[in-house]
PDB file of N, CA and C in Angstrom:
ATOM      1  N   MET U   1      19.313 -15.772 -18.099  1.00 78.00           N
ATOM      2  CA  MET U   1      19.227 -15.041 -16.857  1.00 78.00           C
ATOM      3  C   MET U   1      18.821 -13.588 -17.113  1.00 78.00           C
ATOM      4  N   CYS U   2      19.381 -13.002 -18.160  1.00 84.00           N
ATOM      5  CA  CYS U   2      19.061 -11.614 -18.494  1.00 84.00           C
ATOM      6  C   CYS U   2      17.573 -11.478 -18.819  1.00 84.00           C
ATOM      7  N   GLN U   3      17.035 -12.472 -19.519  1.00 89.00           N
ATOM      8  CA  GLN U   3      15.608 -12.455 -19.861  1.00 89.00           C
ATOM      9  C   GLN U   3      14.744 -12.516 -18.602  1.00 89.00           C
ATOM     10  N   THR U   4      15.135 -13.328 -17.640  1.00 91.00           N
ATOM     11  CA  THR U   4      14.401 -13.452 -16.385  1.00 91.00           C
ATOM     12  C   THR U   4      14.415 -12.131 -15.619  1.00 91.00           C
ATOM     13  N   MET U   5      15.553 -11.486 -15.588  1.00 90.00           N
ATOM     14  CA  MET U   5      15.645 -10.201 -14.893  1.00 90.00           C
ATOM     15  C   MET U   5      14.800  -9.141 -15.586  1.00 90.00           C
ATOM     16  N   LEU U   6      14.783  -9.170 -16.912  1.00 90.00           N
ATOM     17  CA  LEU U   6      13.980  -8.211 -17.672  1.00 90.00           C
ATOM     18  C   LEU U   6      12.490  -8.427 -17.398  1.00 90.00           C
ATOM     19  N   GLN U   7      12.069  -9.681 -17.344  1.00 93.00           N
ATOM     20  CA  GLN U   7      10.669  -9.984 -17.026  1.00 93.00           C
ATOM     21  C   GLN U   7      10.325  -9.505 -15.623  1.00 93.00           C
ATOM     22  N   TRP U   8      11.220  -9.724 -14.667  1.00 92.00           N
ATOM     23  CA  TRP U   8      10.994  -9.280 -13.294  1.00 92.00           C
ATOM     24  C   TRP U   8      10.856  -7.762 -13.252  1.00 92.00           C
ATOM     25  N   LEU U   9      11.730  -7.058 -13.952  1.00 92.00           N
ATOM     26  CA  LEU U   9      11.679  -5.602 -13.983  1.00 92.00           C
ATOM     27  C   LEU U   9      10.373  -5.105 -14.587  1.00 92.00           C
ATOM     28  N   ARG U  10       9.920  -5.725 -15.641  1.00 94.00           N
ATOM     29  CA  ARG U  10       8.642  -5.337 -16.266  1.00 94.00           C
ATOM     30  C   ARG U  10       7.467  -5.568 -15.317  1.00 94.00           C
ATOM     31  N   ARG U  11       7.470  -6.700 -14.638  1.00 94.00           N
ATOM     32  CA  ARG U  11       6.393  -6.975 -13.670  1.00 94.00           C
ATOM     33  C   ARG U  11       6.399  -5.950 -12.549  1.00 94.00           C
ATOM     34  N   ARG U  12       7.585  -5.618 -12.074  1.00 93.00           N
ATOM     35  CA  ARG U  12       7.724  -4.640 -10.991  1.00 93.00           C
ATOM     36  C   ARG U  12       7.234  -3.255 -11.435  1.00 93.00           C
ATOM     37  N   GLN U  13       7.599  -2.853 -12.638  1.00 95.00           N
ATOM     38  CA  GLN U  13       7.143  -1.565 -13.156  1.00 95.00           C
ATOM     39  C   GLN U  13       5.637  -1.548 -13.339  1.00 95.00           C
ATOM     40  N   ALA U  14       5.072  -2.650 -13.817  1.00 94.00           N
ATOM     41  CA  ALA U  14       3.622  -2.733 -13.989  1.00 94.00           C
ATOM     42  C   ALA U  14       2.917  -2.662 -12.636  1.00 94.00           C
ATOM     43  N   ALA U  15       3.467  -3.361 -11.635  1.00 93.00           N
ATOM     44  CA  ALA U  15       2.870  -3.337 -10.295  1.00 93.00           C
ATOM     45  C   ALA U  15       2.942  -1.937  -9.696  1.00 93.00           C
ATOM     46  N   ARG U  16       4.063  -1.245  -9.910  1.00 96.00           N
ATOM     47  CA  ARG U  16       4.217   0.121  -9.408  1.00 96.00           C
ATOM     48  C   ARG U  16       3.202   1.053 -10.076  1.00 96.00           C
ATOM     49  N   GLY U  17       3.010   0.897 -11.378  1.00 96.00           N
ATOM     50  CA  GLY U  17       2.038   1.713 -12.101  1.00 96.00           C
ATOM     51  C   GLY U  17       0.625   1.447 -11.638  1.00 96.00           C
ATOM     52  N   LEU U  18       0.298   0.182 -11.379  1.00 96.00           N
ATOM     53  CA  LEU U  18      -1.032  -0.175 -10.900  1.00 96.00           C
ATOM     54  C   LEU U  18      -1.278   0.397  -9.509  1.00 96.00           C
ATOM     55  N   ALA U  19      -0.280   0.319  -8.639  1.00 97.00           N
ATOM     56  CA  ALA U  19      -0.420   0.879  -7.287  1.00 97.00           C
ATOM     57  C   ALA U  19      -0.611   2.391  -7.346  1.00 97.00           C
ATOM     58  N   GLN U  20       0.128   3.052  -8.215  1.00 98.00           N
ATOM     59  CA  GLN U  20      -0.007   4.502  -8.380  1.00 98.00           C
ATOM     60  C   GLN U  20      -1.414   4.852  -8.876  1.00 98.00           C
ATOM     61  N   ALA U  21      -1.910   4.103  -9.854  1.00 98.00           N
ATOM     62  CA  ALA U  21      -3.255   4.352 -10.389  1.00 98.00           C
ATOM     63  C   ALA U  21      -4.321   4.114  -9.322  1.00 98.00           C
ATOM     64  N   ASP U  22      -4.163   3.046  -8.528  1.00 97.00           N
ATOM     65  CA  ASP U  22      -5.123   2.775  -7.459  1.00 97.00           C
ATOM     66  C   ASP U  22      -5.084   3.875  -6.399  1.00 97.00           C
ATOM     67  N   ALA U  23      -3.892   4.376  -6.084  1.00 98.00           N
ATOM     68  CA  ALA U  23      -3.764   5.455  -5.102  1.00 98.00           C
ATOM     69  C   ALA U  23      -4.472   6.713  -5.604  1.00 98.00           C
ATOM     70  N   GLU U  24      -4.255   7.052  -6.846  1.00 98.00           N
ATOM     71  CA  GLU U  24      -4.907   8.242  -7.417  1.00 98.00           C
ATOM     72  C   GLU U  24      -6.422   8.089  -7.426  1.00 98.00           C
ATOM     73  N   ALA U  25      -6.909   6.884  -7.745  1.00 98.00           N
ATOM     74  CA  ALA U  25      -8.351   6.639  -7.749  1.00 98.00           C
ATOM     75  C   ALA U  25      -8.933   6.753  -6.337  1.00 98.00           C
ATOM     76  N   LEU U  26      -8.224   6.217  -5.345  1.00 97.00           N
ATOM     77  CA  LEU U  26      -8.715   6.320  -3.964  1.00 97.00           C
ATOM     78  C   LEU U  26      -8.774   7.770  -3.507  1.00 97.00           C
ATOM     79  N   ILE U  27      -7.762   8.541  -3.835  1.00 97.00           N
ATOM     80  CA  ILE U  27      -7.757   9.954  -3.450  1.00 97.00           C
ATOM     81  C   ILE U  27      -8.914  10.684  -4.132  1.00 97.00           C
ATOM     82  N   ARG U  28      -9.110  10.396  -5.401  1.00 98.00           N
ATOM     83  CA  ARG U  28     -10.208  11.023  -6.138  1.00 98.00           C
ATOM     84  C   ARG U  28     -11.573  10.640  -5.546  1.00 98.00           C
ATOM     85  N   ASP U  29     -11.741   9.362  -5.233  1.00 98.00           N
ATOM     86  CA  ASP U  29     -13.047   8.865  -4.785  1.00 98.00           C
ATOM     87  C   ASP U  29     -13.301   9.035  -3.292  1.00 98.00           C
ATOM     88  N   HIS U  30     -12.234   9.043  -2.468  1.00 97.00           N
ATOM     89  CA  HIS U  30     -12.407   9.053  -1.019  1.00 97.00           C
ATOM     90  C   HIS U  30     -11.787  10.261  -0.323  1.00 97.00           C
ATOM     91  N   GLY U  31     -11.074  11.074  -1.053  1.00 96.00           N
ATOM     92  CA  GLY U  31     -10.495  12.288  -0.474  1.00 96.00           C
ATOM     93  C   GLY U  31      -9.632  11.998   0.734  1.00 96.00           C
ATOM     94  N   ALA U  32      -9.932  12.673   1.829  1.00 92.00           N
ATOM     95  CA  ALA U  32      -9.136  12.566   3.057  1.00 92.00           C
ATOM     96  C   ALA U  32      -9.172  11.161   3.663  1.00 92.00           C
ATOM     97  N   GLU U  33     -10.145  10.369   3.286  1.00 96.00           N
ATOM     98  CA  GLU U  33     -10.267   9.004   3.828  1.00 96.00           C
ATOM     99  C   GLU U  33      -9.550   7.957   2.981  1.00 96.00           C
ATOM    100  N   ALA U  34      -8.818   8.389   1.965  1.00 97.00           N
ATOM    101  CA  ALA U  34      -8.180   7.455   1.029  1.00 97.00           C
ATOM    102  C   ALA U  34      -7.184   6.522   1.720  1.00 97.00           C
ATOM    103  N   TYR U  35      -6.386   7.062   2.632  1.00 96.00           N
ATOM    104  CA  TYR U  35      -5.400   6.227   3.324  1.00 96.00           C
ATOM    105  C   TYR U  35      -6.100   5.125   4.123  1.00 96.00           C
ATOM    106  N   GLY U  36      -7.117   5.501   4.872  1.00 95.00           N
ATOM    107  CA  GLY U  36      -7.863   4.518   5.657  1.00 95.00           C
ATOM    108  C   GLY U  36      -8.532   3.478   4.778  1.00 95.00           C
ATOM    109  N   GLU U  37      -9.029   3.896   3.641  1.00 96.00           N
ATOM    110  CA  GLU U  37      -9.658   2.964   2.703  1.00 96.00           C
ATOM    111  C   GLU U  37      -8.634   1.959   2.173  1.00 96.00           C
ATOM    112  N   ALA U  38      -7.445   2.435   1.848  1.00 96.00           N
ATOM    113  CA  ALA U  38      -6.399   1.522   1.373  1.00 96.00           C
ATOM    114  C   ALA U  38      -6.030   0.518   2.460  1.00 96.00           C
ATOM    115  N   ARG U  39      -5.892   0.981   3.697  1.00 95.00           N
ATOM    116  CA  ARG U  39      -5.568   0.063   4.802  1.00 95.00           C
ATOM    117  C   ARG U  39      -6.705  -0.930   5.041  1.00 95.00           C
ATOM    118  N   GLN U  40      -7.952  -0.477   4.904  1.00 94.00           N
ATOM    119  CA  GLN U  40      -9.087  -1.389   5.060  1.00 94.00           C
ATOM    120  C   GLN U  40      -9.047  -2.467   3.983  1.00 94.00           C
ATOM    121  N   ARG U  41      -8.760  -2.068   2.752  1.00 94.00           N
ATOM    122  CA  ARG U  41      -8.672  -3.044   1.671  1.00 94.00           C
ATOM    123  C   ARG U  41      -7.520  -4.015   1.900  1.00 94.00           C
ATOM    124  N   GLU U  42      -6.458  -3.549   2.531  1.00 92.00           N
ATOM    125  CA  GLU U  42      -5.332  -4.420   2.865  1.00 92.00           C
ATOM    126  C   GLU U  42      -5.773  -5.512   3.850  1.00 92.00           C
ATOM    127  N   ARG U  43      -6.706  -5.166   4.742  1.00 91.00           N
ATOM    128  CA  ARG U  43      -7.159  -6.110   5.772  1.00 91.00           C
ATOM    129  C   ARG U  43      -8.399  -6.888   5.358  1.00 91.00           C
ATOM    130  N   ASP U  44      -8.957  -6.611   4.179  1.00 89.00           N
ATOM    131  CA  ASP U  44     -10.155  -7.324   3.733  1.00 89.00           C
ATOM    132  C   ASP U  44      -9.943  -8.833   3.773  1.00 89.00           C
ATOM    133  N   VAL U  45     -11.029  -9.553   3.682  1.00 83.00           N
ATOM    134  CA  VAL U  45     -10.976 -11.012   3.672  1.00 83.00           C
ATOM    135  C   VAL U  45     -10.111 -11.472   2.506  1.00 83.00           C
ATOM    136  N   ILE U  46      -9.179 -12.345   2.802  1.00 85.00           N
ATOM    137  CA  ILE U  46      -8.307 -12.871   1.755  1.00 85.00           C
ATOM    138  C   ILE U  46      -8.994 -14.087   1.135  1.00 85.00           C
ATOM    139  N   LEU U  47      -9.185 -14.028  -0.171  1.00 87.00           N
ATOM    140  CA  LEU U  47      -9.846 -15.096  -0.906  1.00 87.00           C
ATOM    141  C   LEU U  47      -8.896 -16.270  -1.120  1.00 87.00           C
ATOM    142  N   PRO U  48      -9.431 -17.424  -1.519  1.00 88.00           N
ATOM    143  CA  PRO U  48      -8.572 -18.599  -1.717  1.00 88.00           C
ATOM    144  C   PRO U  48      -7.412 -18.367  -2.689  1.00 88.00           C
ATOM    145  N   ASP U  49      -7.573 -17.441  -3.632  1.00 88.00           N
ATOM    146  CA  ASP U  49      -6.479 -17.191  -4.579  1.00 88.00           C
ATOM    147  C   ASP U  49      -5.442 -16.210  -4.033  1.00 88.00           C
ATOM    148  N   GLY U  50      -5.597 -15.791  -2.760  1.00 86.00           N
ATOM    149  CA  GLY U  50      -4.625 -14.916  -2.116  1.00 86.00           C
ATOM    150  C   GLY U  50      -4.862 -13.437  -2.337  1.00 86.00           C
ATOM    151  N   THR U  51      -5.993 -13.097  -2.958  1.00 86.00           N
ATOM    152  CA  THR U  51      -6.281 -11.693  -3.236  1.00 86.00           C
ATOM    153  C   THR U  51      -7.360 -11.162  -2.295  1.00 86.00           C
ATOM    154  N   THR U  52      -7.536  -9.846  -2.345  1.00 87.00           N
ATOM    155  CA  THR U  52      -8.581  -9.193  -1.560  1.00 87.00           C
ATOM    156  C   THR U  52      -9.446  -8.367  -2.510  1.00 87.00           C
ATOM    157  N   HIS U  53      -9.619  -7.110  -2.206  1.00 79.00           N
ATOM    158  CA  HIS U  53     -10.460  -6.213  -2.980  1.00 79.00           C
ATOM    159  C   HIS U  53      -9.951  -6.061  -4.415  1.00 79.00           C
ATOM    160  N   ALA U  54     -10.834  -6.202  -5.380  1.00 84.00           N
ATOM    161  CA  ALA U  54     -10.525  -6.001  -6.800  1.00 84.00           C
ATOM    162  C   ALA U  54      -9.412  -6.912  -7.310  1.00 84.00           C
ATOM    163  N   GLY U  55      -9.253  -8.080  -6.690  1.00 88.00           N
ATOM    164  CA  GLY U  55      -8.247  -9.018  -7.161  1.00 88.00           C
ATOM    165  C   GLY U  55      -6.818  -8.638  -6.840  1.00 88.00           C
ATOM    166  N   ARG U  56      -6.630  -7.696  -5.928  1.00 92.00           N
ATOM    167  CA  ARG U  56      -5.289  -7.249  -5.563  1.00 92.00           C
ATOM    168  C   ARG U  56      -4.867  -7.949  -4.268  1.00 92.00           C
ATOM    169  N   THR U  57      -3.575  -8.066  -4.058  1.00 92.00           N
ATOM    170  CA  THR U  57      -3.072  -8.714  -2.848  1.00 92.00           C
ATOM    171  C   THR U  57      -3.030  -7.720  -1.689  1.00 92.00           C
ATOM    172  N   PRO U  58      -2.994  -8.220  -0.453  1.00 92.00           N
ATOM    173  CA  PRO U  58      -2.842  -7.311   0.688  1.00 92.00           C
ATOM    174  C   PRO U  58      -1.571  -6.455   0.573  1.00 92.00           C
ATOM    175  N   ALA U  59      -0.485  -7.035   0.074  1.00 93.00           N
ATOM    176  CA  ALA U  59       0.759  -6.268  -0.083  1.00 93.00           C
ATOM    177  C   ALA U  59       0.561  -5.101  -1.055  1.00 93.00           C
ATOM    178  N   HIS U  60      -0.221  -5.324  -2.103  1.00 95.00           N
ATOM    179  CA  HIS U  60      -0.500  -4.248  -3.059  1.00 95.00           C
ATOM    180  C   HIS U  60      -1.188  -3.085  -2.351  1.00 95.00           C
ATOM    181  N   TRP U  61      -2.217  -3.394  -1.553  1.00 95.00           N
ATOM    182  CA  TRP U  61      -2.949  -2.319  -0.869  1.00 95.00           C
ATOM    183  C   TRP U  61      -2.075  -1.634   0.177  1.00 95.00           C
ATOM    184  N   GLY U  62      -1.124  -2.354   0.763  1.00 94.00           N
ATOM    185  CA  GLY U  62      -0.173  -1.722   1.674  1.00 94.00           C
ATOM    186  C   GLY U  62       0.689  -0.708   0.935  1.00 94.00           C
ATOM    187  N   ARG U  63       1.138  -1.085  -0.269  1.00 96.00           N
ATOM    188  CA  ARG U  63       1.917  -0.142  -1.091  1.00 96.00           C
ATOM    189  C   ARG U  63       1.063   1.058  -1.485  1.00 96.00           C
ATOM    190  N   VAL U  64      -0.199   0.796  -1.837  1.00 97.00           N
ATOM    191  CA  VAL U  64      -1.112   1.887  -2.212  1.00 97.00           C
ATOM    192  C   VAL U  64      -1.273   2.852  -1.035  1.00 97.00           C
ATOM    193  N   ALA U  65      -1.432   2.318   0.167  1.00 96.00           N
ATOM    194  CA  ALA U  65      -1.603   3.176   1.346  1.00 96.00           C
ATOM    195  C   ALA U  65      -0.391   4.085   1.527  1.00 96.00           C
ATOM    196  N   LEU U  66       0.803   3.550   1.343  1.00 94.00           N
ATOM    197  CA  LEU U  66       2.010   4.368   1.488  1.00 94.00           C
ATOM    198  C   LEU U  66       2.102   5.438   0.395  1.00 94.00           C
ATOM    199  N   ILE U  67       1.680   5.098  -0.811  1.00 97.00           N
ATOM    200  CA  ILE U  67       1.668   6.090  -1.896  1.00 97.00           C
ATOM    201  C   ILE U  67       0.661   7.190  -1.575  1.00 97.00           C
ATOM    202  N   VAL U  68      -0.535   6.796  -1.090  1.00 97.00           N
ATOM    203  CA  VAL U  68      -1.552   7.782  -0.713  1.00 97.00           C
ATOM    204  C   VAL U  68      -0.999   8.700   0.370  1.00 97.00           C
ATOM    205  N   ALA U  69      -0.343   8.130   1.368  1.00 95.00           N
ATOM    206  CA  ALA U  69       0.221   8.934   2.458  1.00 95.00           C
ATOM    207  C   ALA U  69       1.225   9.940   1.913  1.00 95.00           C
ATOM    208  N   ARG U  70       2.080   9.485   1.024  1.00 94.00           N
ATOM    209  CA  ARG U  70       3.082  10.383   0.443  1.00 94.00           C
ATOM    210  C   ARG U  70       2.415  11.492  -0.379  1.00 94.00           C
ATOM    211  N   MET U  71       1.399  11.128  -1.170  1.00 96.00           N
ATOM    212  CA  MET U  71       0.744  12.105  -2.041  1.00 96.00           C
ATOM    213  C   MET U  71      -0.074  13.130  -1.259  1.00 96.00           C
ATOM    214  N   THR U  72      -0.607  12.719  -0.113  1.00 95.00           N
ATOM    215  CA  THR U  72      -1.479  13.610   0.654  1.00 95.00           C
ATOM    216  C   THR U  72      -0.775  14.272   1.830  1.00 95.00           C
ATOM    217  N   GLY U  73       0.460  13.878   2.085  1.00 91.00           N
ATOM    218  CA  GLY U  73       1.195  14.448   3.206  1.00 91.00           C
ATOM    219  C   GLY U  73       0.792  13.862   4.549  1.00 91.00           C
ATOM    220  N   LYS U  74       0.076  12.732   4.523  1.00 88.00           N
ATOM    221  CA  LYS U  74      -0.342  12.090   5.771  1.00 88.00           C
ATOM    222  C   LYS U  74       0.861  11.449   6.446  1.00 88.00           C
ATOM    223  N   ARG U  75       1.004  11.725   7.734  1.00 83.00           N
ATOM    224  CA  ARG U  75       2.082  11.104   8.501  1.00 83.00           C
ATOM    225  C   ARG U  75       1.625   9.734   8.955  1.00 83.00           C
ATOM    226  N   VAL U  76       2.448   8.749   8.747  1.00 82.00           N
ATOM    227  CA  VAL U  76       2.118   7.387   9.159  1.00 82.00           C
ATOM    228  C   VAL U  76       3.238   6.859  10.035  1.00 82.00           C
ATOM    229  N   GLY U  77       2.894   5.948  10.887  1.00 73.00           N
ATOM    230  CA  GLY U  77       3.881   5.357  11.782  1.00 73.00           C
ATOM    231  C   GLY U  77       3.253   5.095  13.131  1.00 73.00           C
ATOM    232  N   LEU U  78       4.072   5.068  14.133  1.00 60.00           N
ATOM    233  CA  LEU U  78       3.571   4.809  15.479  1.00 60.00           C
ATOM    234  C   LEU U  78       2.731   5.971  15.982  1.00 60.00           C
ATOM    235  N   ASP U  79       1.671   5.639  16.698  1.00 62.00           N
ATOM    236  CA  ASP U  79       0.904   6.713  17.329  1.00 62.00           C
ATOM    237  C   ASP U  79       1.651   7.169  18.593  1.00 62.00           C
ATOM    238  N   THR U  80       1.219   8.267  19.162  1.00 61.00           N
ATOM    239  CA  THR U  80       1.930   8.867  20.285  1.00 61.00           C
ATOM    240  C   THR U  80       2.047   7.917  21.475  1.00 61.00           C
ATOM    241  N   ALA U  81       0.972   7.192  21.781  1.00 64.00           N
ATOM    242  CA  ALA U  81       1.005   6.288  22.930  1.00 64.00           C
ATOM    243  C   ALA U  81       2.056   5.190  22.730  1.00 64.00           C
ATOM    244  N   ALA U  82       2.102   4.619  21.540  1.00 61.00           N
ATOM    245  CA  ALA U  82       3.074   3.568  21.265  1.00 61.00           C
ATOM    246  C   ALA U  82       4.493   4.132  21.309  1.00 61.00           C
ATOM    247  N   TRP U  83       4.670   5.324  20.769  1.00 57.00           N
ATOM    248  CA  TRP U  83       5.979   5.962  20.771  1.00 57.00           C
ATOM    249  C   TRP U  83       6.462   6.213  22.192  1.00 57.00           C
ATOM    250  N   MET U  84       5.573   6.714  23.054  1.00 61.00           N
ATOM    251  CA  MET U  84       5.941   6.984  24.452  1.00 61.00           C
ATOM    252  C   MET U  84       6.274   5.691  25.181  1.00 61.00           C
ATOM    253  N   ARG U  85       5.509   4.632  24.930  1.00 65.00           N
ATOM    254  CA  ARG U  85       5.758   3.348  25.551  1.00 65.00           C
ATOM    255  C   ARG U  85       7.138   2.813  25.158  1.00 65.00           C
ATOM    256  N   GLU U  86       7.490   2.926  23.897  1.00 59.00           N
ATOM    257  CA  GLU U  86       8.790   2.439  23.440  1.00 59.00           C
ATOM    258  C   GLU U  86       9.934   3.263  24.022  1.00 59.00           C
ATOM    259  N   ARG U  87       9.727   4.534  24.210  1.00 60.00           N
ATOM    260  CA  ARG U  87      10.780   5.375  24.782  1.00 60.00           C
ATOM    261  C   ARG U  87      11.072   4.990  26.229  1.00 60.00           C
ATOM    262  N   ARG U  88      10.053   4.549  26.967  1.00 62.00           N
ATOM    263  CA  ARG U  88      10.243   4.147  28.378  1.00 62.00           C
ATOM    264  C   ARG U  88      11.042   2.854  28.464  1.00 62.00           C
ATOM    265  N   ASP U  89      10.873   1.972  27.514  1.00 54.00           N
ATOM    266  CA  ASP U  89      11.531   0.648  27.576  1.00 54.00           C
ATOM    267  C   ASP U  89      12.978   0.699  27.305  1.00 54.00           C
TER     268      ASP U  89
END
């Protein structure tokens, strides 16, 4: 069991490092549009093997988008119209 947990931890750390590297590359290559690019890659056509752009999963690109947002100070969440609608309900 300990070996299984260690393998899981290593995979998780590797995935976190890959997401961080992809976020840095998007910021370098796309600047202010990096967040939108990550979200676009998240929505790309999903191939039969379950991956999208560059062999990454949609969940990976979602994590990358959140890292980009944090690194660039971009606020993410509900837009004003959605927020106002929810407040009325």
